[in-house]
PDB file of C-alpha atoms in Angstrom:
ATOM      1  CA  UNK H   1      -1.494 -12.724 -15.300  1.00  0.00           C
ATOM      2  CA  UNK H   2       1.676 -14.590 -15.948  1.00  0.00           C
ATOM      3  CA  UNK H   3       3.435 -17.446 -14.301  1.00  0.00           C
ATOM      4  CA  UNK H   4       7.332 -17.583 -14.913  1.00  0.00           C
ATOM      5  CA  UNK H   5       8.991 -21.038 -14.911  1.00  0.00           C
ATOM      6  CA  UNK H   6      12.551 -21.410 -15.573  1.00  0.00           C
ATOM      7  CA  UNK H   7      16.094 -22.671 -15.016  1.00  0.00           C
ATOM      8  CA  UNK H   8      17.823 -19.339 -14.543  1.00  0.00           C
ATOM      9  CA  UNK H   9      21.462 -18.926 -15.537  1.00  0.00           C
ATOM     10  CA  UNK H  10      23.349 -18.710 -12.368  1.00  0.00           C
ATOM     11  CA  UNK H  11      25.311 -15.663 -13.174  1.00  0.00           C
ATOM     12  CA  UNK H  12      22.270 -13.426 -13.656  1.00  0.00           C
ATOM     13  CA  UNK H  13      19.734 -15.040 -11.655  1.00  0.00           C
ATOM     14  CA  UNK H  14      19.592 -12.397  -9.121  1.00  0.00           C
ATOM     15  CA  UNK H  15      19.053  -9.646 -11.613  1.00  0.00           C
ATOM     16  CA  UNK H  16      16.328 -11.790 -13.249  1.00  0.00           C
ATOM     17  CA  UNK H  17      14.591 -12.299  -9.864  1.00  0.00           C
ATOM     18  CA  UNK H  18      14.600  -8.509  -9.141  1.00  0.00           C
ATOM     19  CA  UNK H  19      13.102  -7.931 -12.592  1.00  0.00           C
ATOM     20  CA  UNK H  20      10.337 -10.383 -11.874  1.00  0.00           C
ATOM     21  CA  UNK H  21       9.769  -8.702  -8.516  1.00  0.00           C
ATOM     22  CA  UNK H  22       9.422  -5.294 -10.260  1.00  0.00           C
ATOM     23  CA  UNK H  23       6.815  -6.845 -12.594  1.00  0.00           C
ATOM     24  CA  UNK H  24       4.776  -8.492  -9.807  1.00  0.00           C
ATOM     25  CA  UNK H  25       1.603  -6.733 -10.803  1.00  0.00           C
ATOM     26  CA  UNK H  26       1.778  -9.056 -13.985  1.00  0.00           C
ATOM     27  CA  UNK H  27       3.536 -11.994 -12.633  1.00  0.00           C
ATOM     28  CA  UNK H  28       1.458 -14.013 -10.096  1.00  0.00           C
ATOM     29  CA  UNK H  29       3.684 -16.847  -9.670  1.00  0.00           C
ATOM     30  CA  UNK H  30       7.347 -17.843 -10.376  1.00  0.00           C
ATOM     31  CA  UNK H  31       8.953 -21.344 -10.134  1.00  0.00           C
ATOM     32  CA  UNK H  32      12.665 -21.122 -10.815  1.00  0.00           C
ATOM     33  CA  UNK H  33      15.732 -23.366 -10.515  1.00  0.00           C
ATOM     34  CA  UNK H  34      18.635 -21.263  -9.024  1.00  0.00           C
ATOM     35  CA  UNK H  35      21.867 -21.804  -7.127  1.00  0.00           C
ATOM     36  CA  UNK H  36      21.101 -23.066  -3.643  1.00  0.00           C
ATOM     37  CA  UNK H  37      22.787 -20.192  -2.071  1.00  0.00           C
ATOM     38  CA  UNK H  38      20.567 -17.634  -4.059  1.00  0.00           C
ATOM     39  CA  UNK H  39      17.492 -19.654  -3.029  1.00  0.00           C
ATOM     40  CA  UNK H  40      18.576 -19.256   0.620  1.00  0.00           C
ATOM     41  CA  UNK H  41      18.919 -15.537   0.176  1.00  0.00           C
ATOM     42  CA  UNK H  42      15.453 -15.289  -1.445  1.00  0.00           C
ATOM     43  CA  UNK H  43      13.717 -16.798   1.543  1.00  0.00           C
ATOM     44  CA  UNK H  44      15.952 -15.392   4.327  1.00  0.00           C
ATOM     45  CA  UNK H  45      14.469 -13.913   7.354  1.00  0.00           C
ATOM     46  CA  UNK H  46      15.664 -10.617   8.816  1.00  0.00           C
ATOM     47  CA  UNK H  47      18.540 -11.129  11.211  1.00  0.00           C
ATOM     48  CA  UNK H  48      19.927 -14.161   9.344  1.00  0.00           C
ATOM     49  CA  UNK H  49      23.438 -14.178   7.647  1.00  0.00           C
ATOM     50  CA  UNK H  50      21.881 -14.610   4.235  1.00  0.00           C
ATOM     51  CA  UNK H  51      19.284 -11.763   4.575  1.00  0.00           C
ATOM     52  CA  UNK H  52      20.295  -8.947   2.341  1.00  0.00           C
ATOM     53  CA  UNK H  53      19.237  -6.692  -0.422  1.00  0.00           C
ATOM     54  CA  UNK H  54      18.108  -9.585  -2.775  1.00  0.00           C
ATOM     55  CA  UNK H  55      15.798 -10.865   0.090  1.00  0.00           C
ATOM     56  CA  UNK H  56      14.089  -7.412   0.405  1.00  0.00           C
ATOM     57  CA  UNK H  57      13.781  -6.816  -3.279  1.00  0.00           C
ATOM     58  CA  UNK H  58      12.049 -10.271  -3.814  1.00  0.00           C
ATOM     59  CA  UNK H  59      10.016 -10.258  -0.510  1.00  0.00           C
ATOM     60  CA  UNK H  60       8.547  -6.957  -1.059  1.00  0.00           C
ATOM     61  CA  UNK H  61       6.373  -8.633  -3.857  1.00  0.00           C
ATOM     62  CA  UNK H  62       6.548 -12.390  -3.139  1.00  0.00           C
ATOM     63  CA  UNK H  63       6.534 -15.153  -0.537  1.00  0.00           C
ATOM     64  CA  UNK H  64       9.376 -17.494  -1.348  1.00  0.00           C
ATOM     65  CA  UNK H  65       9.540 -21.225  -0.655  1.00  0.00           C
ATOM     66  CA  UNK H  66      12.286 -23.652  -1.466  1.00  0.00           C
ATOM     67  CA  UNK H  67      10.610 -26.769  -2.901  1.00  0.00           C
ATOM     68  CA  UNK H  68      13.478 -29.022  -3.354  1.00  0.00           C
ATOM     69  CA  UNK H  69      17.361 -29.031  -3.319  1.00  0.00           C
ATOM     70  CA  UNK H  70      18.784 -30.393  -6.435  1.00  0.00           C
ATOM     71  CA  UNK H  71      22.156 -32.068  -6.220  1.00  0.00           C
ATOM     72  CA  UNK H  72      24.796 -31.561  -9.026  1.00  0.00           C
ATOM     73  CA  UNK H  73      24.749 -35.204 -10.167  1.00  0.00           C
ATOM     74  CA  UNK H  74      21.498 -34.916 -11.805  1.00  0.00           C
ATOM     75  CA  UNK H  75      22.785 -32.450 -14.514  1.00  0.00           C
ATOM     76  CA  UNK H  76      25.041 -33.177 -17.386  1.00  0.00           C
ATOM     77  CA  UNK H  77      27.754 -31.762 -17.009  1.00  0.00           C
ATOM     78  CA  UNK H  78      27.303 -31.471 -13.157  1.00  0.00           C
ATOM     79  CA  UNK H  79      27.822 -28.094 -11.735  1.00  0.00           C
ATOM     80  CA  UNK H  80      30.029 -27.523  -8.779  1.00  0.00           C
ATOM     81  CA  UNK H  81      27.227 -26.249  -6.628  1.00  0.00           C
ATOM     82  CA  UNK H  82      23.772 -27.503  -5.434  1.00  0.00           C
ATOM     83  CA  UNK H  83      20.755 -25.973  -6.907  1.00  0.00           C
ATOM     84  CA  UNK H  84      17.281 -25.427  -5.479  1.00  0.00           C
ATOM     85  CA  UNK H  85      13.828 -25.206  -7.020  1.00  0.00           C
ATOM     86  CA  UNK H  86      12.024 -22.075  -5.526  1.00  0.00           C
ATOM     87  CA  UNK H  87       8.329 -21.057  -5.679  1.00  0.00           C
ATOM     88  CA  UNK H  88       7.461 -17.450  -5.428  1.00  0.00           C
ATOM     89  CA  UNK H  89       3.891 -16.462  -4.776  1.00  0.00           C
ATOM     90  CA  UNK H  90       2.849 -12.874  -5.269  1.00  0.00           C
ATOM     91  CA  UNK H  91       1.603 -11.342  -1.959  1.00  0.00           C
ATOM     92  CA  UNK H  92      -1.984 -10.266  -2.034  1.00  0.00           C
ATOM     93  CA  UNK H  93      -1.232  -6.652  -0.544  1.00  0.00           C
ATOM     94  CA  UNK H  94       1.357  -4.655  -2.504  1.00  0.00           C
ATOM     95  CA  UNK H  95       2.754  -1.260  -2.210  1.00  0.00           C
ATOM     96  CA  UNK H  96       1.948   1.586  -4.435  1.00  0.00           C
ATOM     97  CA  UNK H  97       4.450   2.509  -7.148  1.00  0.00           C
ATOM     98  CA  UNK H  98       5.611   5.515  -4.907  1.00  0.00           C
ATOM     99  CA  UNK H  99       5.861   3.273  -1.889  1.00  0.00           C
ATOM    100  CA  UNK H 100       7.851   0.786  -3.812  1.00  0.00           C
ATOM    101  CA  UNK H 101      10.251   3.118  -5.145  1.00  0.00           C
ATOM    102  CA  UNK H 102      10.808   4.683  -1.628  1.00  0.00           C
ATOM    103  CA  UNK H 103      11.276   1.099  -0.200  1.00  0.00           C
ATOM    104  CA  UNK H 104      13.750   0.138  -2.801  1.00  0.00           C
ATOM    105  CA  UNK H 105      15.768   3.367  -2.661  1.00  0.00           C
ATOM    106  CA  UNK H 106      15.920   2.979   1.269  1.00  0.00           C
ATOM    107  CA  UNK H 107      16.813  -0.797   1.096  1.00  0.00           C
ATOM    108  CA  UNK H 108      19.706   0.025  -1.496  1.00  0.00           C
ATOM    109  CA  UNK H 109      21.033   3.003   0.613  1.00  0.00           C
ATOM    110  CA  UNK H 110      20.784   0.781   3.831  1.00  0.00           C
ATOM    111  CA  UNK H 111      22.559  -2.184   2.221  1.00  0.00           C
ATOM    112  CA  UNK H 112      25.224  -0.092   0.644  1.00  0.00           C
ATOM    113  CA  UNK H 113      27.681  -0.635   3.479  1.00  0.00           C
ATOM    114  CA  UNK H 114      26.719  -4.085   5.026  1.00  0.00           C
ATOM    115  CA  UNK H 115      27.388  -4.530   8.817  1.00  0.00           C
ATOM    116  CA  UNK H 116      27.408  -0.877   9.528  1.00  0.00           C
ATOM    117  CA  UNK H 117      24.726   0.848  11.574  1.00  0.00           C
ATOM    118  CA  UNK H 118      21.785   2.317   9.598  1.00  0.00           C
ATOM    119  CA  UNK H 119      22.791   5.817  10.501  1.00  0.00           C
ATOM    120  CA  UNK H 120      26.131   5.221   8.597  1.00  0.00           C
ATOM    121  CA  UNK H 121      25.101   3.067   5.855  1.00  0.00           C
ATOM    122  CA  UNK H 122      22.059   4.918   4.786  1.00  0.00           C
ATOM    123  CA  UNK H 123      24.067   8.010   4.952  1.00  0.00           C
ATOM    124  CA  UNK H 124      26.847   6.688   2.785  1.00  0.00           C
ATOM    125  CA  UNK H 125      24.317   5.164   0.381  1.00  0.00           C
ATOM    126  CA  UNK H 126      22.707   8.451  -0.140  1.00  0.00           C
ATOM    127  CA  UNK H 127      26.051  10.512  -0.156  1.00  0.00           C
ATOM    128  CA  UNK H 128      25.085  12.372   3.006  1.00  0.00           C
ATOM    129  CA  UNK H 129      26.363  12.905   6.505  1.00  0.00           C
ATOM    130  CA  UNK H 130      24.918  10.609   9.199  1.00  0.00           C
ATOM    131  CA  UNK H 131      23.434  13.585  11.002  1.00  0.00           C
ATOM    132  CA  UNK H 132      21.378  14.201   7.868  1.00  0.00           C
ATOM    133  CA  UNK H 133      19.714  10.987   7.921  1.00  0.00           C
ATOM    134  CA  UNK H 134      19.287  10.217  11.620  1.00  0.00           C
ATOM    135  CA  UNK H 135      16.090  12.243  12.045  1.00  0.00           C
ATOM    136  CA  UNK H 136      14.505  10.343   9.388  1.00  0.00           C
ATOM    137  CA  UNK H 137      15.549   7.014  10.748  1.00  0.00           C
ATOM    138  CA  UNK H 138      14.018   8.014  14.045  1.00  0.00           C
ATOM    139  CA  UNK H 139      10.994   9.347  12.363  1.00  0.00           C
ATOM    140  CA  UNK H 140      10.420   5.872  10.944  1.00  0.00           C
ATOM    141  CA  UNK H 141      10.384   4.455  14.438  1.00  0.00           C
ATOM    142  CA  UNK H 142      13.857   2.631  13.885  1.00  0.00           C
ATOM    143  CA  UNK H 143      16.946   2.952  16.170  1.00  0.00           C
ATOM    144  CA  UNK H 144      19.672   4.284  14.031  1.00  0.00           C
ATOM    145  CA  UNK H 145      22.180   1.917  15.622  1.00  0.00           C
ATOM    146  CA  UNK H 146      20.440  -1.158  14.036  1.00  0.00           C
ATOM    147  CA  UNK H 147      21.824  -2.751  10.954  1.00  0.00           C
ATOM    148  CA  UNK H 148      20.135  -3.140   7.547  1.00  0.00           C
ATOM    149  CA  UNK H 149      19.972  -6.936   7.877  1.00  0.00           C
ATOM    150  CA  UNK H 150      17.691  -6.586  10.949  1.00  0.00           C
ATOM    151  CA  UNK H 151      14.809  -4.729   9.360  1.00  0.00           C
ATOM    152  CA  UNK H 152      11.645  -6.151   8.070  1.00  0.00           C
ATOM    153  CA  UNK H 153      10.123  -5.240   4.795  1.00  0.00           C
ATOM    154  CA  UNK H 154       7.633  -2.847   6.537  1.00  0.00           C
ATOM    155  CA  UNK H 155      10.360  -1.086   8.408  1.00  0.00           C
ATOM    156  CA  UNK H 156      12.250  -0.452   4.925  1.00  0.00           C
ATOM    157  CA  UNK H 157       8.914   0.865   3.720  1.00  0.00           C
ATOM    158  CA  UNK H 158       8.719   3.276   6.643  1.00  0.00           C
ATOM    159  CA  UNK H 159      12.261   4.478   6.437  1.00  0.00           C
ATOM    160  CA  UNK H 160      11.661   5.105   2.656  1.00  0.00           C
ATOM    161  CA  UNK H 161       8.688   7.222   3.529  1.00  0.00           C
ATOM    162  CA  UNK H 162      10.553   9.187   6.056  1.00  0.00           C
ATOM    163  CA  UNK H 163      13.564   9.781   3.858  1.00  0.00           C
ATOM    164  CA  UNK H 164      11.297  10.862   1.092  1.00  0.00           C
ATOM    165  CA  UNK H 165       9.260  13.190   3.300  1.00  0.00           C
ATOM    166  CA  UNK H 166      12.543  14.802   4.415  1.00  0.00           C
ATOM    167  CA  UNK H 167      13.535  15.184   0.667  1.00  0.00           C
ATOM    168  CA  UNK H 168      16.649  13.005   0.908  1.00  0.00           C
ATOM    169  CA  UNK H 169      15.721  10.211  -1.574  1.00  0.00           C
ATOM    170  CA  UNK H 170      17.009  10.668  -5.136  1.00  0.00           C
ATOM    171  CA  UNK H 171      15.282   8.120  -7.393  1.00  0.00           C
ATOM    172  CA  UNK H 172      14.344   8.684 -10.866  1.00  0.00           C
ATOM    173  CA  UNK H 173      10.872   7.509 -11.919  1.00  0.00           C
ATOM    174  CA  UNK H 174       8.277   6.298  -9.393  1.00  0.00           C
ATOM    175  CA  UNK H 175       6.537   4.320 -12.083  1.00  0.00           C
ATOM    176  CA  UNK H 176       9.291   1.942 -12.971  1.00  0.00           C
TER     177      UNK H 176
END
């Protein structure tokens, strides 16, 4: 098992963090320095302004904690933003490869149009009509009028299962 430690390039830190999350079966822990706003998104709770797709993609595999905010003046040259040191600890229970692919596909569709209802954002993200996805949202036990930023990780998993059961998800390879 690996531990990842690094000062991530701010321009691509989100992509690196998603890749680490996809490799969670091998990466037990990560301690990374990122832009403060990215750190806040990683640890955000459902319903908050900073909770979004990055939050879901990281939190499906890890519990994140901001260890310390690092001010610009400690760097040479100083950046124009605050940084934060974040620890990611792998969750003990993880989703199977299929469940993970379903969860990711559902979250990507749900966050495709932020601030829209799930009924509309999931439909738009999947290239379908709202009436096509509403039965699956209801089957997952979720109110179609809710917004993606209000759903917890388990609800995205349930939504992914329901959408997949209806044959509405189009993801390539479940083993990725």
